[in-house]
mmCIF file of C-alpha atoms in Angstrom:
data_model
loop_
_atom_site.group_PDB
_atom_site.id
_atom_site.type_symbol
_atom_site.label_atom_id
_atom_site.label_comp_id
_atom_site.label_asym_id
_atom_site.label_seq_id
_atom_site.Cartn_x
_atom_site.Cartn_y
_atom_site.Cartn_z
ATOM 1 C CA UNK A 330 120.732 148.636 127.678
ATOM 2 C CA UNK A 331 119.681 146.048 130.195
ATOM 3 C CA UNK A 332 123.269 145.078 131.050
ATOM 4 C CA UNK A 333 123.812 148.039 133.402
ATOM 5 C CA UNK A 334 125.437 150.293 130.816
ATOM 6 C CA UNK A 335 122.471 152.686 130.954
ATOM 7 C CA UNK A 336 123.745 154.073 134.262
ATOM 8 C CA UNK A 337 127.244 154.694 132.852
ATOM 9 C CA UNK A 338 126.065 156.631 129.792
ATOM 10 C CA UNK A 339 125.009 160.235 130.351
ATOM 11 C CA UNK A 340 121.236 160.779 129.994
ATOM 12 C CA UNK A 341 121.620 163.035 126.929
ATOM 13 C CA UNK A 342 123.777 160.466 125.145
ATOM 14 C CA UNK A 343 121.446 157.639 126.154
ATOM 15 C CA UNK A 344 118.435 159.525 124.778
ATOM 16 C CA UNK A 345 120.268 160.378 121.561
ATOM 17 C CA UNK A 346 121.512 156.821 121.005
ATOM 18 C CA UNK A 347 118.074 155.365 121.736
ATOM 19 C CA UNK A 348 116.282 157.872 119.499
ATOM 20 C CA UNK A 349 118.702 157.238 116.613
ATOM 21 C CA UNK A 350 118.108 153.510 116.862
ATOM 22 C CA UNK A 351 114.334 153.831 117.166
ATOM 23 C CA UNK A 352 114.001 156.420 114.376
ATOM 24 C CA UNK A 353 116.093 154.195 112.133
ATOM 25 C CA UNK A 354 114.031 151.086 112.855
ATOM 26 C CA UNK A 355 110.535 152.589 113.061
ATOM 27 C CA UNK A 356 110.691 155.996 111.396
ATOM 28 C CA UNK A 357 110.562 159.436 112.974
ATOM 29 C CA UNK A 358 106.795 159.703 112.957
ATOM 30 C CA UNK A 359 106.446 156.125 114.189
ATOM 31 C CA UNK A 360 108.181 156.870 117.491
ATOM 32 C CA UNK A 361 107.007 159.223 120.207
ATOM 33 C CA UNK A 362 108.974 160.798 123.033
ATOM 34 C CA UNK A 363 107.264 158.506 125.560
ATOM 35 C CA UNK A 364 108.648 155.434 123.804
ATOM 36 C CA UNK A 365 112.099 157.006 123.534
ATOM 37 C CA UNK A 366 112.285 157.957 127.196
ATOM 38 C CA UNK A 367 111.045 154.546 128.311
ATOM 39 C CA UNK A 368 113.577 152.718 126.131
ATOM 40 C CA UNK A 369 116.357 155.092 127.283
ATOM 41 C CA UNK A 370 115.506 154.516 130.935
ATOM 42 C CA UNK A 371 114.720 158.162 131.598
ATOM 43 C CA UNK A 372 111.715 160.512 131.578
ATOM 44 C CA UNK A 373 110.242 163.290 129.444
ATOM 45 C CA UNK A 374 111.492 166.008 131.765
ATOM 46 C CA UNK A 375 115.062 164.836 131.235
ATOM 47 C CA UNK A 376 114.547 164.589 127.476
ATOM 48 C CA UNK A 377 113.196 168.139 127.306
ATOM 49 C CA UNK A 378 116.020 169.400 129.507
ATOM 50 C CA UNK A 379 118.459 168.296 126.810
ATOM 51 C CA UNK A 380 116.317 168.816 123.688
ATOM 52 C CA UNK A 381 113.753 171.617 123.379
ATOM 53 C CA UNK A 382 111.465 169.498 121.221
ATOM 54 C CA UNK A 383 111.245 166.246 119.307
ATOM 55 C CA UNK A 384 112.314 168.231 116.229
ATOM 56 C CA UNK A 385 115.520 169.259 118.021
ATOM 57 C CA UNK A 386 116.127 165.626 118.939
ATOM 58 C CA UNK A 387 115.635 164.616 115.288
ATOM 59 C CA UNK A 388 118.143 167.259 114.184
ATOM 60 C CA UNK A 389 120.726 166.049 116.708
ATOM 61 C CA UNK A 390 120.184 162.462 115.554
ATOM 62 C CA UNK A 391 120.834 163.520 111.959
ATOM 63 C CA UNK A 392 123.982 165.380 113.003
ATOM 64 C CA UNK A 393 125.169 162.266 114.846
ATOM 65 C CA UNK A 394 124.605 160.276 111.655
ATOM 66 C CA UNK A 395 126.741 162.805 109.774
ATOM 67 C CA UNK A 396 129.505 162.393 112.375
ATOM 68 C CA UNK A 397 129.442 158.642 111.788
ATOM 69 C CA UNK A 398 129.802 159.265 108.053
ATOM 70 C CA UNK A 399 132.746 161.596 108.687
ATOM 71 C CA UNK A 400 134.442 158.807 110.629
ATOM 72 C CA UNK A 401 134.156 156.569 107.556
ATOM 73 C CA UNK A 402 135.847 159.211 105.387
ATOM 74 C CA UNK A 403 138.661 159.452 107.931
ATOM 75 C CA UNK A 404 139.013 155.678 107.839
ATOM 76 C CA UNK A 405 139.432 155.759 104.032
ATOM 77 C CA UNK A 406 142.138 158.384 104.385
ATOM 78 C CA UNK A 407 143.944 156.418 107.108
ATOM 79 C CA UNK A 408 143.794 153.119 105.206
ATOM 80 C CA UNK A 409 144.848 154.645 101.863
ATOM 81 C CA UNK A 410 146.931 157.730 102.679
ATOM 82 C CA UNK A 411 147.527 159.852 99.602
ATOM 83 C CA UNK A 412 145.813 157.357 97.264
ATOM 84 C CA UNK A 413 142.570 159.070 96.317
ATOM 85 C CA UNK A 414 141.569 156.433 93.783
ATOM 86 C CA UNK A 415 141.922 153.701 96.424
ATOM 87 C CA UNK A 416 139.817 155.868 98.758
ATOM 88 C CA UNK A 417 137.138 156.116 96.060
ATOM 89 C CA UNK A 418 137.116 152.333 95.683
ATOM 90 C CA UNK A 419 136.912 152.058 99.494
ATOM 91 C CA UNK A 420 133.848 154.342 99.378
ATOM 92 C CA UNK A 421 132.207 151.911 96.927
ATOM 93 C CA UNK A 422 132.955 148.914 99.175
ATOM 94 C CA UNK A 423 131.688 150.751 102.258
ATOM 95 C CA UNK A 424 128.500 151.745 100.441
ATOM 96 C CA UNK A 425 127.972 148.114 99.387
ATOM 97 C CA UNK A 426 128.575 146.894 102.946
ATOM 98 C CA UNK A 427 126.067 149.424 104.297
ATOM 99 C CA UNK A 428 123.536 148.272 101.711
ATOM 100 C CA UNK A 429 123.791 144.640 102.711
ATOM 101 C CA UNK A 430 124.043 145.208 106.476
ATOM 102 C CA UNK A 431 120.930 147.294 106.781
ATOM 103 C CA UNK A 432 117.915 147.287 104.511
ATOM 104 C CA UNK A 433 116.437 150.407 106.114
ATOM 105 C CA UNK A 434 118.420 152.819 103.959
ATOM 106 C CA UNK A 435 119.945 156.199 104.661
ATOM 107 C CA UNK A 436 118.680 157.946 107.794
ATOM 108 C CA UNK A 437 118.866 161.357 106.138
ATOM 109 C CA UNK A 438 117.052 160.267 102.981
ATOM 110 C CA UNK A 439 114.410 158.497 105.058
ATOM 111 C CA UNK A 440 113.963 161.618 107.199
ATOM 112 C CA UNK A 441 113.636 163.805 104.091
ATOM 113 C CA UNK A 442 110.870 161.561 102.782
ATOM 114 C CA UNK A 443 109.111 161.293 106.112
ATOM 115 C CA UNK A 444 109.330 164.991 106.998
ATOM 116 C CA UNK A 445 107.628 166.255 103.861
ATOM 117 C CA UNK A 446 106.779 169.701 105.235
ATOM 118 C CA UNK A 447 109.158 172.069 103.430
ATOM 119 C CA UNK A 448 109.459 174.313 106.491
ATOM 120 C CA UNK A 449 110.312 171.511 108.917
ATOM 121 C CA UNK A 450 113.489 172.546 110.784
ATOM 122 C CA UNK A 451 115.216 169.240 109.998
ATOM 123 C CA UNK A 452 114.873 169.781 106.229
ATOM 124 C CA UNK A 453 117.534 172.516 106.235
ATOM 125 C CA UNK A 454 119.875 170.298 108.238
ATOM 126 C CA UNK A 455 119.292 167.340 105.899
ATOM 127 C CA UNK A 456 120.055 169.526 102.878
ATOM 128 C CA UNK A 457 123.254 170.873 104.470
ATOM 129 C CA UNK A 458 124.462 167.421 105.485
ATOM 130 C CA UNK A 459 123.658 165.816 102.122
ATOM 131 C CA UNK A 460 125.378 168.720 100.337
ATOM 132 C CA UNK A 461 128.470 168.270 102.516
ATOM 133 C CA UNK A 462 128.557 164.558 101.647
ATOM 134 C CA UNK A 463 128.196 165.374 97.946
ATOM 135 C CA UNK A 464 130.968 167.965 98.135
ATOM 136 C CA UNK A 465 133.249 165.464 99.810
ATOM 137 C CA UNK A 466 132.569 162.810 97.144
ATOM 138 C CA UNK A 467 133.083 165.371 94.354
ATOM 139 C CA UNK A 468 136.398 166.374 95.935
ATOM 140 C CA UNK A 469 137.479 162.753 96.193
ATOM 141 C CA UNK A 470 136.586 162.106 92.541
ATOM 142 C CA UNK A 471 138.443 165.263 91.473
ATOM 143 C CA UNK A 472 141.499 164.360 93.582
ATOM 144 C CA UNK A 473 141.427 160.856 92.072
ATOM 145 C CA UNK A 474 141.932 162.425 88.655
ATOM 146 C CA UNK A 475 138.379 162.138 87.338
ATOM 147 C CA UNK A 476 137.768 164.864 84.746
ATOM 148 C CA UNK A 477 134.017 165.060 85.271
ATOM 149 C CA UNK A 478 134.179 164.709 89.044
ATOM 150 C CA UNK A 479 130.805 166.282 89.772
ATOM 151 C CA UNK A 480 129.021 164.092 87.242
ATOM 152 C CA UNK A 481 130.647 160.911 88.575
ATOM 153 C CA UNK A 482 129.900 161.847 92.194
ATOM 154 C CA UNK A 483 126.262 162.557 91.357
ATOM 155 C CA UNK A 484 126.002 159.344 89.328
ATOM 156 C CA UNK A 485 127.467 157.264 92.159
ATOM 157 C CA UNK A 486 125.172 158.959 94.691
ATOM 158 C CA UNK A 487 122.081 158.298 92.617
ATOM 159 C CA UNK A 488 123.192 154.710 91.999
ATOM 160 C CA UNK A 489 123.528 154.204 95.754
ATOM 161 C CA UNK A 490 120.136 155.781 96.501
ATOM 162 C CA UNK A 491 118.541 153.626 93.807
ATOM 163 C CA UNK A 492 120.233 150.507 95.170
ATOM 164 C CA UNK A 493 118.806 151.288 98.625
ATOM 165 C CA UNK A 494 115.285 151.547 97.227
ATOM 166 C CA UNK A 495 115.762 148.413 95.129
ATOM 167 C CA UNK A 496 116.953 146.493 98.172
ATOM 168 C CA UNK A 497 113.852 147.521 100.124
ATOM 169 C CA UNK A 498 111.438 146.762 97.305
ATOM 170 C CA UNK A 499 112.791 143.591 95.662
ATOM 171 C CA UNK A 500 115.387 142.303 98.111
ATOM 172 C CA UNK A 501 119.083 141.515 98.003
ATOM 173 C CA UNK A 502 118.797 139.422 94.839
ATOM 174 C CA UNK A 503 117.514 142.391 92.812
ATOM 175 C CA UNK A 504 119.499 145.074 90.999
ATOM 176 C CA UNK A 505 121.142 146.252 94.240
ATOM 177 C CA UNK A 506 123.249 143.065 94.143
ATOM 178 C CA UNK A 507 125.087 144.619 91.177
ATOM 179 C CA UNK A 508 125.967 147.867 92.983
ATOM 180 C CA UNK A 509 129.727 147.268 93.263
ATOM 181 C CA UNK A 510 130.040 146.072 89.681
ATOM 182 C CA UNK A 511 128.080 149.060 88.384
ATOM 183 C CA UNK A 512 129.921 151.592 90.553
ATOM 184 C CA UNK A 513 133.334 150.203 89.618
ATOM 185 C CA UNK A 514 132.289 150.220 85.957
ATOM 186 C CA UNK A 515 131.317 153.871 86.241
ATOM 187 C CA UNK A 516 134.650 154.785 87.820
ATOM 188 C CA UNK A 517 136.531 152.923 85.080
ATOM 189 C CA UNK A 518 134.438 154.578 82.374
ATOM 190 C CA UNK A 519 134.926 158.072 83.787
ATOM 191 C CA UNK A 520 138.676 157.491 84.207
ATOM 192 C CA UNK A 521 138.869 156.252 80.617
ATOM 193 C CA UNK A 522 137.042 159.329 79.373
ATOM 194 C CA UNK A 523 139.482 161.561 81.263
ATOM 195 C CA UNK A 524 142.438 159.772 79.637
ATOM 196 C CA UNK A 525 141.180 160.463 76.101
#
């Protein structure tokens, strides 16, 4: 934010944007509030005026991530109005694009792994947000005419999570390179089973 935009963005938004970026790149536990405030061009007093604790900041970052995901769903609907199968295929392409653009993986999944304490306040939020994403994918599969919508949605979700791990561990040439082919094959298989 060295181009002067820091002054035009409200402090809360600047802190949130900076924290999201830093948590994504370095992990939640790898970044302290001092580093966040310095990078955001603010101070700890301002951070704590907007967020009661680092945990509250983490939760708001996760909610912002969920809002970004909601925008993608809205984009599918706008690009393929009324065509739920086309929206499902768009989900596959978007997931593949996200895989290749960023090898760091899903912010919510990374947070769940990093925040291993079962009573951490962000764990409940992660569970709610992941469940909402699952419900949305199940609904899309059902609306696309898939008979076993829940099973397909769960299979696609696990395939995506596995592809993210594969990308991090063996690189883009590993099994994650086959994500689209596998996902499209699953959709075709489930649609064929529904037709029988």
